[in-house]
PDB file of N, CA and C in Angstrom:
ATOM      1  N   UNK A  28       0.372 -21.112  12.413  1.00 67.00           N
ATOM      2  CA  UNK A  28       1.159 -20.119  11.711  1.00 67.00           C
ATOM      3  C   UNK A  28       0.907 -20.259  10.212  1.00 67.00           C
ATOM      4  N   UNK A  29       0.877 -19.150   9.543  1.00 73.00           N
ATOM      5  CA  UNK A  29       0.626 -19.151   8.106  1.00 73.00           C
ATOM      6  C   UNK A  29       1.853 -19.600   7.323  1.00 73.00           C
ATOM      7  N   UNK A  30       1.607 -20.275   6.235  1.00 85.00           N
ATOM      8  CA  UNK A  30       2.675 -20.664   5.330  1.00 85.00           C
ATOM      9  C   UNK A  30       3.034 -19.471   4.448  1.00 85.00           C
ATOM     10  N   UNK A  31       4.187 -19.527   3.821  1.00 84.00           N
ATOM     11  CA  UNK A  31       4.650 -18.444   2.957  1.00 84.00           C
ATOM     12  C   UNK A  31       3.651 -18.155   1.837  1.00 84.00           C
ATOM     13  N   UNK A  32       3.116 -19.183   1.224  1.00 87.00           N
ATOM     14  CA  UNK A  32       2.149 -19.009   0.139  1.00 87.00           C
ATOM     15  C   UNK A  32       0.881 -18.304   0.604  1.00 87.00           C
ATOM     16  N   UNK A  33       0.442 -18.605   1.811  1.00 90.00           N
ATOM     17  CA  UNK A  33      -0.750 -17.961   2.360  1.00 90.00           C
ATOM     18  C   UNK A  33      -0.500 -16.474   2.626  1.00 90.00           C
ATOM     19  N   UNK A  34       0.690 -16.158   3.107  1.00 90.00           N
ATOM     20  CA  UNK A  34       1.042 -14.755   3.351  1.00 90.00           C
ATOM     21  C   UNK A  34       1.074 -13.998   2.034  1.00 90.00           C
ATOM     22  N   UNK A  35       1.707 -14.579   1.022  1.00 92.00           N
ATOM     23  CA  UNK A  35       1.798 -13.907  -0.280  1.00 92.00           C
ATOM     24  C   UNK A  35       0.415 -13.744  -0.905  1.00 92.00           C
ATOM     25  N   UNK A  36      -0.448 -14.728  -0.747  1.00 94.00           N
ATOM     26  CA  UNK A  36      -1.811 -14.610  -1.289  1.00 94.00           C
ATOM     27  C   UNK A  36      -2.570 -13.493  -0.577  1.00 94.00           C
ATOM     28  N   UNK A  37      -2.390 -13.392   0.730  1.00 94.00           N
ATOM     29  CA  UNK A  37      -3.017 -12.309   1.481  1.00 94.00           C
ATOM     30  C   UNK A  37      -2.516 -10.941   1.037  1.00 94.00           C
ATOM     31  N   UNK A  38      -1.220 -10.840   0.752  1.00 95.00           N
ATOM     32  CA  UNK A  38      -0.658  -9.573   0.285  1.00 95.00           C
ATOM     33  C   UNK A  38      -1.135  -9.244  -1.132  1.00 95.00           C
ATOM     34  N   UNK A  39      -1.318 -10.253  -1.954  1.00 95.00           N
ATOM     35  CA  UNK A  39      -1.879 -10.009  -3.302  1.00 95.00           C
ATOM     36  C   UNK A  39      -3.316  -9.498  -3.191  1.00 95.00           C
ATOM     37  N   UNK A  40      -4.069 -10.029  -2.233  1.00 96.00           N
ATOM     38  CA  UNK A  40      -5.434  -9.548  -2.001  1.00 96.00           C
ATOM     39  C   UNK A  40      -5.423  -8.097  -1.518  1.00 96.00           C
ATOM     40  N   UNK A  41      -4.452  -7.764  -0.670  1.00 96.00           N
ATOM     41  CA  UNK A  41      -4.322  -6.373  -0.221  1.00 96.00           C
ATOM     42  C   UNK A  41      -4.035  -5.454  -1.400  1.00 96.00           C
ATOM     43  N   UNK A  42      -3.249  -5.924  -2.363  1.00 95.00           N
ATOM     44  CA  UNK A  42      -2.961  -5.116  -3.557  1.00 95.00           C
ATOM     45  C   UNK A  42      -4.243  -4.869  -4.347  1.00 95.00           C
ATOM     46  N   UNK A  43      -5.104  -5.881  -4.444  1.00 96.00           N
ATOM     47  CA  UNK A  43      -6.383  -5.706  -5.137  1.00 96.00           C
ATOM     48  C   UNK A  43      -7.267  -4.707  -4.391  1.00 96.00           C
ATOM     49  N   UNK A  44      -7.288  -4.799  -3.055  1.00 96.00           N
ATOM     50  CA  UNK A  44      -8.077  -3.869  -2.254  1.00 96.00           C
ATOM     51  C   UNK A  44      -7.532  -2.447  -2.380  1.00 96.00           C
ATOM     52  N   UNK A  45      -6.205  -2.330  -2.440  1.00 96.00           N
ATOM     53  CA  UNK A  45      -5.575  -1.020  -2.621  1.00 96.00           C
ATOM     54  C   UNK A  45      -6.041  -0.387  -3.932  1.00 96.00           C
ATOM     55  N   UNK A  46      -5.996  -1.170  -5.005  1.00 96.00           N
ATOM     56  CA  UNK A  46      -6.399  -0.646  -6.310  1.00 96.00           C
ATOM     57  C   UNK A  46      -7.876  -0.260  -6.302  1.00 96.00           C
ATOM     58  N   UNK A  47      -8.699  -1.070  -5.668  1.00 96.00           N
ATOM     59  CA  UNK A  47     -10.130  -0.770  -5.601  1.00 96.00           C
ATOM     60  C   UNK A  47     -10.375   0.527  -4.826  1.00 96.00           C
ATOM     61  N   UNK A  48      -9.705   0.698  -3.695  1.00 95.00           N
ATOM     62  CA  UNK A  48      -9.849   1.935  -2.910  1.00 95.00           C
ATOM     63  C   UNK A  48      -9.310   3.121  -3.693  1.00 95.00           C
ATOM     64  N   UNK A  49      -8.189   2.931  -4.376  1.00 95.00           N
ATOM     65  CA  UNK A  49      -7.600   4.013  -5.173  1.00 95.00           C
ATOM     66  C   UNK A  49      -8.546   4.428  -6.297  1.00 95.00           C
ATOM     67  N   UNK A  50      -9.097   3.445  -6.997  1.00 96.00           N
ATOM     68  CA  UNK A  50     -10.026   3.737  -8.094  1.00 96.00           C
ATOM     69  C   UNK A  50     -11.287   4.448  -7.600  1.00 96.00           C
ATOM     70  N   UNK A  51     -11.688   4.157  -6.358  1.00 95.00           N
ATOM     71  CA  UNK A  51     -12.855   4.811  -5.766  1.00 95.00           C
ATOM     72  C   UNK A  51     -12.485   6.173  -5.166  1.00 95.00           C
ATOM     73  N   UNK A  52     -11.228   6.564  -5.326  1.00 93.00           N
ATOM     74  CA  UNK A  52     -10.694   7.834  -4.799  1.00 93.00           C
ATOM     75  C   UNK A  52     -10.770   7.907  -3.283  1.00 93.00           C
ATOM     76  N   UNK A  53     -10.708   6.738  -2.642  1.00 92.00           N
ATOM     77  CA  UNK A  53     -10.627   6.657  -1.190  1.00 92.00           C
ATOM     78  C   UNK A  53      -9.145   6.496  -0.845  1.00 92.00           C
ATOM     79  N   UNK A  54      -8.406   7.591  -1.017  1.00 92.00           N
ATOM     80  CA  UNK A  54      -6.952   7.551  -0.895  1.00 92.00           C
ATOM     81  C   UNK A  54      -6.493   7.261   0.526  1.00 92.00           C
ATOM     82  N   UNK A  55      -7.255   7.670   1.505  1.00 90.00           N
ATOM     83  CA  UNK A  55      -6.903   7.402   2.896  1.00 90.00           C
ATOM     84  C   UNK A  55      -6.906   5.899   3.162  1.00 90.00           C
ATOM     85  N   UNK A  56      -7.950   5.219   2.721  1.00 90.00           N
ATOM     86  CA  UNK A  56      -8.005   3.754   2.885  1.00 90.00           C
ATOM     87  C   UNK A  56      -6.926   3.074   2.060  1.00 90.00           C
ATOM     88  N   UNK A  57      -6.676   3.587   0.867  1.00 92.00           N
ATOM     89  CA  UNK A  57      -5.641   3.011   0.009  1.00 92.00           C
ATOM     90  C   UNK A  57      -4.282   3.066   0.703  1.00 92.00           C
ATOM     91  N   UNK A  58      -3.961   4.196   1.320  1.00 91.00           N
ATOM     92  CA  UNK A  58      -2.678   4.306   2.011  1.00 91.00           C
ATOM     93  C   UNK A  58      -2.638   3.410   3.243  1.00 91.00           C
ATOM     94  N   UNK A  59      -3.766   3.269   3.918  1.00 90.00           N
ATOM     95  CA  UNK A  59      -3.822   2.385   5.075  1.00 90.00           C
ATOM     96  C   UNK A  59      -3.514   0.944   4.637  1.00 90.00           C
ATOM     97  N   UNK A  60      -4.118   0.504   3.549  1.00 93.00           N
ATOM     98  CA  UNK A  60      -3.905  -0.852   3.027  1.00 93.00           C
ATOM     99  C   UNK A  60      -2.456  -1.038   2.593  1.00 93.00           C
ATOM    100  N   UNK A  61      -1.909  -0.037   1.894  1.00 93.00           N
ATOM    101  CA  UNK A  61      -0.516  -0.101   1.438  1.00 93.00           C
ATOM    102  C   UNK A  61       0.426  -0.223   2.637  1.00 93.00           C
ATOM    103  N   UNK A  62       0.214   0.610   3.654  1.00 92.00           N
ATOM    104  CA  UNK A  62       1.088   0.572   4.824  1.00 92.00           C
ATOM    105  C   UNK A  62       0.991  -0.756   5.566  1.00 92.00           C
ATOM    106  N   UNK A  63      -0.205  -1.329   5.637  1.00 92.00           N
ATOM    107  CA  UNK A  63      -0.354  -2.658   6.249  1.00 92.00           C
ATOM    108  C   UNK A  63       0.465  -3.688   5.481  1.00 92.00           C
ATOM    109  N   UNK A  64       0.349  -3.672   4.158  1.00 94.00           N
ATOM    110  CA  UNK A  64       1.080  -4.636   3.332  1.00 94.00           C
ATOM    111  C   UNK A  64       2.585  -4.449   3.481  1.00 94.00           C
ATOM    112  N   UNK A  65       3.031  -3.211   3.503  1.00 92.00           N
ATOM    113  CA  UNK A  65       4.455  -2.930   3.661  1.00 92.00           C
ATOM    114  C   UNK A  65       4.962  -3.418   5.011  1.00 92.00           C
ATOM    115  N   UNK A  66       4.202  -3.172   6.065  1.00 93.00           N
ATOM    116  CA  UNK A  66       4.595  -3.633   7.403  1.00 93.00           C
ATOM    117  C   UNK A  66       4.660  -5.157   7.468  1.00 93.00           C
ATOM    118  N   UNK A  67       3.709  -5.833   6.851  1.00 93.00           N
ATOM    119  CA  UNK A  67       3.723  -7.303   6.838  1.00 93.00           C
ATOM    120  C   UNK A  67       4.943  -7.810   6.080  1.00 93.00           C
ATOM    121  N   UNK A  68       5.243  -7.210   4.943  1.00 92.00           N
ATOM    122  CA  UNK A  68       6.392  -7.635   4.134  1.00 92.00           C
ATOM    123  C   UNK A  68       7.695  -7.475   4.912  1.00 92.00           C
ATOM    124  N   UNK A  69       7.828  -6.389   5.634  1.00 91.00           N
ATOM    125  CA  UNK A  69       9.038  -6.158   6.416  1.00 91.00           C
ATOM    126  C   UNK A  69       9.090  -7.119   7.603  1.00 91.00           C
ATOM    127  N   UNK A  70       7.987  -7.271   8.303  1.00 91.00           N
ATOM    128  CA  UNK A  70       7.951  -8.141   9.468  1.00 91.00           C
ATOM    129  C   UNK A  70       8.246  -9.593   9.090  1.00 91.00           C
ATOM    130  N   UNK A  71       7.699 -10.033   7.973  1.00 90.00           N
ATOM    131  CA  UNK A  71       7.881 -11.423   7.544  1.00 90.00           C
ATOM    132  C   UNK A  71       9.227 -11.654   6.859  1.00 90.00           C
ATOM    133  N   UNK A  72       9.992 -10.580   6.670  1.00 91.00           N
ATOM    134  CA  UNK A  72      11.300 -10.649   6.023  1.00 91.00           C
ATOM    135  C   UNK A  72      11.203 -11.392   4.690  1.00 91.00           C
ATOM    136  N   UNK A  73      10.314 -10.911   3.834  1.00 91.00           N
ATOM    137  CA  UNK A  73      10.123 -11.527   2.518  1.00 91.00           C
ATOM    138  C   UNK A  73      11.391 -11.410   1.682  1.00 91.00           C
ATOM    139  N   UNK A  74      11.536 -12.335   0.764  1.00 91.00           N
ATOM    140  CA  UNK A  74      12.703 -12.316  -0.128  1.00 91.00           C
ATOM    141  C   UNK A  74      12.599 -11.126  -1.084  1.00 91.00           C
ATOM    142  N   UNK A  75      13.711 -10.789  -1.708  1.00 89.00           N
ATOM    143  CA  UNK A  75      13.734  -9.676  -2.663  1.00 89.00           C
ATOM    144  C   UNK A  75      12.783  -9.933  -3.832  1.00 89.00           C
ATOM    145  N   UNK A  76      12.682 -11.175  -4.266  1.00 90.00           N
ATOM    146  CA  UNK A  76      11.789 -11.513  -5.377  1.00 90.00           C
ATOM    147  C   UNK A  76      10.329 -11.236  -4.996  1.00 90.00           C
ATOM    148  N   UNK A  77       9.962 -11.627  -3.783  1.00 92.00           N
ATOM    149  CA  UNK A  77       8.592 -11.393  -3.321  1.00 92.00           C
ATOM    150  C   UNK A  77       8.307  -9.902  -3.179  1.00 92.00           C
ATOM    151  N   UNK A  78       9.274  -9.161  -2.631  1.00 90.00           N
ATOM    152  CA  UNK A  78       9.087  -7.720  -2.493  1.00 90.00           C
ATOM    153  C   UNK A  78       8.978  -7.042  -3.857  1.00 90.00           C
ATOM    154  N   UNK A  79       9.755  -7.512  -4.816  1.00 88.00           N
ATOM    155  CA  UNK A  79       9.663  -6.935  -6.164  1.00 88.00           C
ATOM    156  C   UNK A  79       8.331  -7.265  -6.813  1.00 88.00           C
ATOM    157  N   UNK A  80       7.808  -8.459  -6.564  1.00 90.00           N
ATOM    158  CA  UNK A  80       6.486  -8.798  -7.097  1.00 90.00           C
ATOM    159  C   UNK A  80       5.427  -7.847  -6.545  1.00 90.00           C
ATOM    160  N   UNK A  81       5.523  -7.538  -5.276  1.00 92.00           N
ATOM    161  CA  UNK A  81       4.525  -6.679  -4.633  1.00 92.00           C
ATOM    162  C   UNK A  81       4.746  -5.200  -4.913  1.00 92.00           C
ATOM    163  N   UNK A  82       5.973  -4.741  -4.720  1.00 89.00           N
ATOM    164  CA  UNK A  82       6.245  -3.312  -4.743  1.00 89.00           C
ATOM    165  C   UNK A  82       7.078  -2.851  -5.930  1.00 89.00           C
ATOM    166  N   UNK A  83       7.522  -3.782  -6.742  1.00 84.00           N
ATOM    167  CA  UNK A  83       8.329  -3.410  -7.893  1.00 84.00           C
ATOM    168  C   UNK A  83       9.772  -3.150  -7.501  1.00 84.00           C
ATOM    169  N   UNK A  84      10.565  -2.781  -8.497  1.00 76.00           N
ATOM    170  CA  UNK A  84      11.982  -2.479  -8.288  1.00 76.00           C
ATOM    171  C   UNK A  84      12.115  -0.971  -8.170  1.00 76.00           C
ATOM    172  N   UNK A  85      12.308  -0.492  -6.958  1.00 68.00           N
ATOM    173  CA  UNK A  85      12.336   0.956  -6.719  1.00 68.00           C
ATOM    174  C   UNK A  85      13.740   1.453  -6.430  1.00 68.00           C
ATOM    175  N   UNK A  86      14.736   0.708  -6.861  1.00 66.00           N
ATOM    176  CA  UNK A  86      16.115   1.107  -6.604  1.00 66.00           C
ATOM    177  C   UNK A  86      16.575   2.221  -7.542  1.00 66.00           C
ATOM    178  N   UNK A  87      16.066   2.240  -8.757  1.00 61.00           N
ATOM    179  CA  UNK A  87      16.499   3.221  -9.745  1.00 61.00           C
ATOM    180  C   UNK A  87      15.437   4.299  -9.921  1.00 61.00           C
ATOM    181  N   UNK A  88      15.157   5.004  -8.850  1.00 58.00           N
ATOM    182  CA  UNK A  88      14.090   5.997  -8.870  1.00 58.00           C
ATOM    183  C   UNK A  88      14.401   7.127  -9.849  1.00 58.00           C
ATOM    184  N   UNK A  89      15.672   7.488  -9.991  1.00 59.00           N
ATOM    185  CA  UNK A  89      16.048   8.581 -10.889  1.00 59.00           C
ATOM    186  C   UNK A  89      15.745   8.249 -12.349  1.00 59.00           C
ATOM    187  N   UNK A  90      15.822   6.972 -12.694  1.00 60.00           N
ATOM    188  CA  UNK A  90      15.594   6.549 -14.072  1.00 60.00           C
ATOM    189  C   UNK A  90      14.177   6.019 -14.287  1.00 60.00           C
ATOM    190  N   UNK A  91      13.343   6.098 -13.275  1.00 54.00           N
ATOM    191  CA  UNK A  91      12.011   5.502 -13.299  1.00 54.00           C
ATOM    192  C   UNK A  91      11.087   6.253 -14.245  1.00 54.00           C
ATOM    193  N   UNK A  92      10.314   5.479 -14.995  1.00 60.00           N
ATOM    194  CA  UNK A  92       9.270   6.019 -15.863  1.00 60.00           C
ATOM    195  C   UNK A  92       8.000   5.237 -15.574  1.00 60.00           C
ATOM    196  N   UNK A  93       6.862   5.916 -15.681  1.00 58.00           N
ATOM    197  CA  UNK A  93       5.601   5.272 -15.317  1.00 58.00           C
ATOM    198  C   UNK A  93       5.335   4.015 -16.147  1.00 58.00           C
ATOM    199  N   UNK A  94       5.744   4.019 -17.414  1.00 56.00           N
ATOM    200  CA  UNK A  94       5.495   2.836 -18.239  1.00 56.00           C
ATOM    201  C   UNK A  94       6.399   1.657 -17.859  1.00 56.00           C
ATOM    202  N   UNK A  95       7.472   1.919 -17.105  1.00 57.00           N
ATOM    203  CA  UNK A  95       8.376   0.864 -16.658  1.00 57.00           C
ATOM    204  C   UNK A  95       7.933   0.242 -15.334  1.00 57.00           C
ATOM    205  N   UNK A  96       6.841   0.739 -14.797  1.00 69.00           N
ATOM    206  CA  UNK A  96       6.390   0.314 -13.478  1.00 69.00           C
ATOM    207  C   UNK A  96       6.072  -1.172 -13.426  1.00 69.00           C
ATOM    208  N   UNK A  97       6.537  -1.793 -12.377  1.00 79.00           N
ATOM    209  CA  UNK A  97       6.212  -3.196 -12.124  1.00 79.00           C
ATOM    210  C   UNK A  97       5.800  -3.309 -10.670  1.00 79.00           C
ATOM    211  N   UNK A  98       5.170  -4.396 -10.328  1.00 85.00           N
ATOM    212  CA  UNK A  98       4.739  -4.612  -8.949  1.00 85.00           C
ATOM    213  C   UNK A  98       3.241  -4.407  -8.826  1.00 85.00           C
ATOM    214  N   UNK A  99       2.666  -5.070  -7.859  1.00 90.00           N
ATOM    215  CA  UNK A  99       1.223  -4.998  -7.665  1.00 90.00           C
ATOM    216  C   UNK A  99       0.793  -3.663  -7.057  1.00 90.00           C
ATOM    217  N   UNK A 100       1.642  -3.092  -6.205  1.00 91.00           N
ATOM    218  CA  UNK A 100       1.386  -1.751  -5.680  1.00 91.00           C
ATOM    219  C   UNK A 100       2.159  -0.784  -6.577  1.00 91.00           C
ATOM    220  N   UNK A 101       1.473  -0.167  -7.519  1.00 88.00           N
ATOM    221  CA  UNK A 101       2.119   0.729  -8.476  1.00 88.00           C
ATOM    222  C   UNK A 101       2.642   1.976  -7.772  1.00 88.00           C
ATOM    223  N   UNK A 102       3.897   2.304  -8.036  1.00 85.00           N
ATOM    224  CA  UNK A 102       4.533   3.454  -7.401  1.00 85.00           C
ATOM    225  C   UNK A 102       3.780   4.746  -7.671  1.00 85.00           C
ATOM    226  N   UNK A 103       3.306   4.938  -8.897  1.00 85.00           N
ATOM    227  CA  UNK A 103       2.597   6.186  -9.228  1.00 85.00           C
ATOM    228  C   UNK A 103       1.299   6.299  -8.428  1.00 85.00           C
ATOM    229  N   UNK A 104       0.602   5.186  -8.231  1.00 90.00           N
ATOM    230  CA  UNK A 104      -0.639   5.209  -7.459  1.00 90.00           C
ATOM    231  C   UNK A 104      -0.355   5.482  -5.980  1.00 90.00           C
ATOM    232  N   UNK A 105       0.675   4.852  -5.458  1.00 90.00           N
ATOM    233  CA  UNK A 105       1.048   5.057  -4.060  1.00 90.00           C
ATOM    234  C   UNK A 105       1.422   6.519  -3.838  1.00 90.00           C
ATOM    235  N   UNK A 106       2.209   7.081  -4.748  1.00 88.00           N
ATOM    236  CA  UNK A 106       2.639   8.473  -4.597  1.00 88.00           C
ATOM    237  C   UNK A 106       1.462   9.447  -4.694  1.00 88.00           C
ATOM    238  N   UNK A 107       0.536   9.205  -5.609  1.00 91.00           N
ATOM    239  CA  UNK A 107      -0.636  10.080  -5.722  1.00 91.00           C
ATOM    240  C   UNK A 107      -1.493  10.020  -4.466  1.00 91.00           C
ATOM    241  N   UNK A 108      -1.696   8.813  -3.934  1.00 92.00           N
ATOM    242  CA  UNK A 108      -2.483   8.669  -2.704  1.00 92.00           C
ATOM    243  C   UNK A 108      -1.756   9.331  -1.536  1.00 92.00           C
ATOM    244  N   UNK A 109      -0.438   9.158  -1.474  1.00 89.00           N
ATOM    245  CA  UNK A 109       0.348   9.771  -0.400  1.00 89.00           C
ATOM    246  C   UNK A 109       0.267  11.300  -0.484  1.00 89.00           C
ATOM    247  N   UNK A 110       0.394  11.844  -1.681  1.00 91.00           N
ATOM    248  CA  UNK A 110       0.306  13.301  -1.847  1.00 91.00           C
ATOM    249  C   UNK A 110      -1.073  13.820  -1.465  1.00 91.00           C
ATOM    250  N   UNK A 111      -2.118  13.076  -1.804  1.00 90.00           N
ATOM    251  CA  UNK A 111      -3.471  13.489  -1.410  1.00 90.00           C
ATOM    252  C   UNK A 111      -3.565  13.570   0.113  1.00 90.00           C
ATOM    253  N   UNK A 112      -3.026  12.565   0.803  1.00 88.00           N
ATOM    254  CA  UNK A 112      -3.070  12.556   2.269  1.00 88.00           C
ATOM    255  C   UNK A 112      -2.286  13.734   2.842  1.00 88.00           C
ATOM    256  N   UNK A 113      -1.155  14.050   2.254  1.00 86.00           N
ATOM    257  CA  UNK A 113      -0.352  15.177   2.733  1.00 86.00           C
ATOM    258  C   UNK A 113      -1.089  16.489   2.503  1.00 86.00           C
ATOM    259  N   UNK A 114      -1.621  16.668   1.305  1.00 87.00           N
ATOM    260  CA  UNK A 114      -2.326  17.911   0.979  1.00 87.00           C
ATOM    261  C   UNK A 114      -3.564  18.119   1.852  1.00 87.00           C
ATOM    262  N   UNK A 115      -4.200  17.027   2.248  1.00 86.00           N
ATOM    263  CA  UNK A 115      -5.414  17.115   3.062  1.00 86.00           C
ATOM    264  C   UNK A 115      -5.132  16.934   4.546  1.00 86.00           C
ATOM    265  N   UNK A 116      -3.850  17.049   4.898  1.00 80.00           N
ATOM    266  CA  UNK A 116      -3.426  17.008   6.293  1.00 80.00           C
ATOM    267  C   UNK A 116      -3.891  15.731   6.990  1.00 80.00           C
ATOM    268  N   UNK A 117      -3.746  14.616   6.330  1.00 78.00           N
ATOM    269  CA  UNK A 117      -4.093  13.322   6.917  1.00 78.00           C
ATOM    270  C   UNK A 117      -2.818  12.658   7.413  1.00 78.00           C
ATOM    271  N   UNK A 118      -2.453  12.984   8.636  1.00 66.00           N
ATOM    272  CA  UNK A 118      -1.260  12.414   9.226  1.00 66.00           C
ATOM    273  C   UNK A 118      -1.548  10.991   9.679  1.00 66.00           C
ATOM    274  N   UNK A 119      -0.508  10.307  10.095  1.00 65.00           N
ATOM    275  CA  UNK A 119      -0.674   8.927  10.561  1.00 65.00           C
ATOM    276  C   UNK A 119      -1.660   8.862  11.721  1.00 65.00           C
ATOM    277  N   UNK A 120      -1.570   9.788  12.665  1.00 62.00           N
ATOM    278  CA  UNK A 120      -2.475   9.767  13.812  1.00 62.00           C
ATOM    279  C   UNK A 120      -3.917   9.986  13.370  1.00 62.00           C
ATOM    280  N   UNK A 121      -4.141  10.891  12.432  1.00 62.00           N
ATOM    281  CA  UNK A 121      -5.496  11.120  11.943  1.00 62.00           C
ATOM    282  C   UNK A 121      -6.031   9.893  11.223  1.00 62.00           C
ATOM    283  N   UNK A 122      -5.145   9.181  10.544  1.00 58.00           N
ATOM    284  CA  UNK A 122      -5.567   7.951   9.871  1.00 58.00           C
ATOM    285  C   UNK A 122      -6.012   6.928  10.908  1.00 58.00           C
ATOM    286  N   UNK A 123      -5.239   6.769  11.974  1.00 58.00           N
ATOM    287  CA  UNK A 123      -5.593   5.827  13.039  1.00 58.00           C
ATOM    288  C   UNK A 123      -6.912   6.254  13.674  1.00 58.00           C
ATOM    289  N   UNK A 124      -7.053   7.545  13.979  1.00 60.00           N
ATOM    290  CA  UNK A 124      -8.288   8.037  14.578  1.00 60.00           C
ATOM    291  C   UNK A 124      -9.480   7.806  13.662  1.00 60.00           C
ATOM    292  N   UNK A 125      -9.297   8.061  12.367  1.00 58.00           N
ATOM    293  CA  UNK A 125     -10.368   7.877  11.393  1.00 58.00           C
ATOM    294  C   UNK A 125     -10.774   6.411  11.314  1.00 58.00           C
ATOM    295  N   UNK A 126      -9.792   5.531  11.253  1.00 56.00           N
ATOM    296  CA  UNK A 126     -10.087   4.100  11.188  1.00 56.00           C
ATOM    297  C   UNK A 126     -10.830   3.658  12.454  1.00 56.00           C
ATOM    298  N   UNK A 127     -10.393   4.133  13.606  1.00 55.00           N
ATOM    299  CA  UNK A 127     -11.032   3.755  14.868  1.00 55.00           C
ATOM    300  C   UNK A 127     -12.477   4.263  14.895  1.00 55.00           C
ATOM    301  N   UNK A 128     -12.689   5.468  14.410  1.00 57.00           N
ATOM    302  CA  UNK A 128     -14.041   6.039  14.373  1.00 57.00           C
ATOM    303  C   UNK A 128     -14.934   5.216  13.449  1.00 57.00           C
ATOM    304  N   UNK A 129     -14.404   4.819  12.290  1.00 54.00           N
ATOM    305  CA  UNK A 129     -15.185   4.014  11.340  1.00 54.00           C
ATOM    306  C   UNK A 129     -15.571   2.682  11.960  1.00 54.00           C
ATOM    307  N   UNK A 130     -14.629   2.048  12.641  1.00 53.00           N
ATOM    308  CA  UNK A 130     -14.895   0.737  13.244  1.00 53.00           C
ATOM    309  C   UNK A 130     -15.922   0.885  14.358  1.00 53.00           C
ATOM    310  N   UNK A 131     -15.785   1.916  15.190  1.00 52.00           N
ATOM    311  CA  UNK A 131     -16.714   2.132  16.299  1.00 52.00           C
ATOM    312  C   UNK A 131     -18.116   2.440  15.789  1.00 52.00           C
ATOM    313  N   UNK A 132     -18.214   3.166  14.700  1.00 54.00           N
ATOM    314  CA  UNK A 132     -19.521   3.555  14.153  1.00 54.00           C
ATOM    315  C   UNK A 132     -20.278   2.344  13.586  1.00 54.00           C
ATOM    316  N   UNK A 133     -19.551   1.321  13.127  1.00 50.00           N
ATOM    317  CA  UNK A 133     -20.186   0.150  12.532  1.00 50.00           C
ATOM    318  C   UNK A 133     -20.861  -0.735  13.572  1.00 50.00           C
ATOM    319  N   UNK A 134     -20.434  -0.651  14.813  1.00 48.00           N
ATOM    320  CA  UNK A 134     -20.962  -1.548  15.849  1.00 48.00           C
ATOM    321  C   UNK A 134     -22.364  -1.213  16.223  1.00 48.00           C
TER     322      UNK A 134
END
C-alpha cells in the first residue's frame, strides 16, 4: 500500500501532466487527468490542507478572482478545459471511448 507522501507526490505529478496537456491544447486529456486526480483525492479521503494544495480553496466562488487562484490544478484552467469538452460534445462516455481507442491503437 502506498504511503501518504507517495500518493501526494503522484497527485503533484498529475498536476504537472494536466498543465502540460492543457498547454498543448489537449483539453480532453487534461480533463481526464484532472478527473483521475479528483477521484483519487476523494477515495483516499485527503485532508483539507492536501485538497487545498491540489485544488485550491473553492469555497468562495462568488468572490473568486483569477489572480487569487491557488492550488496546483488552477480553477481557470479546469473550467476552460471543461467548457471546451462541453462545446465539442465530449461527454464522459466519449472520453472513455476515446481513451480506450487510443490505448488499443498503441498495441
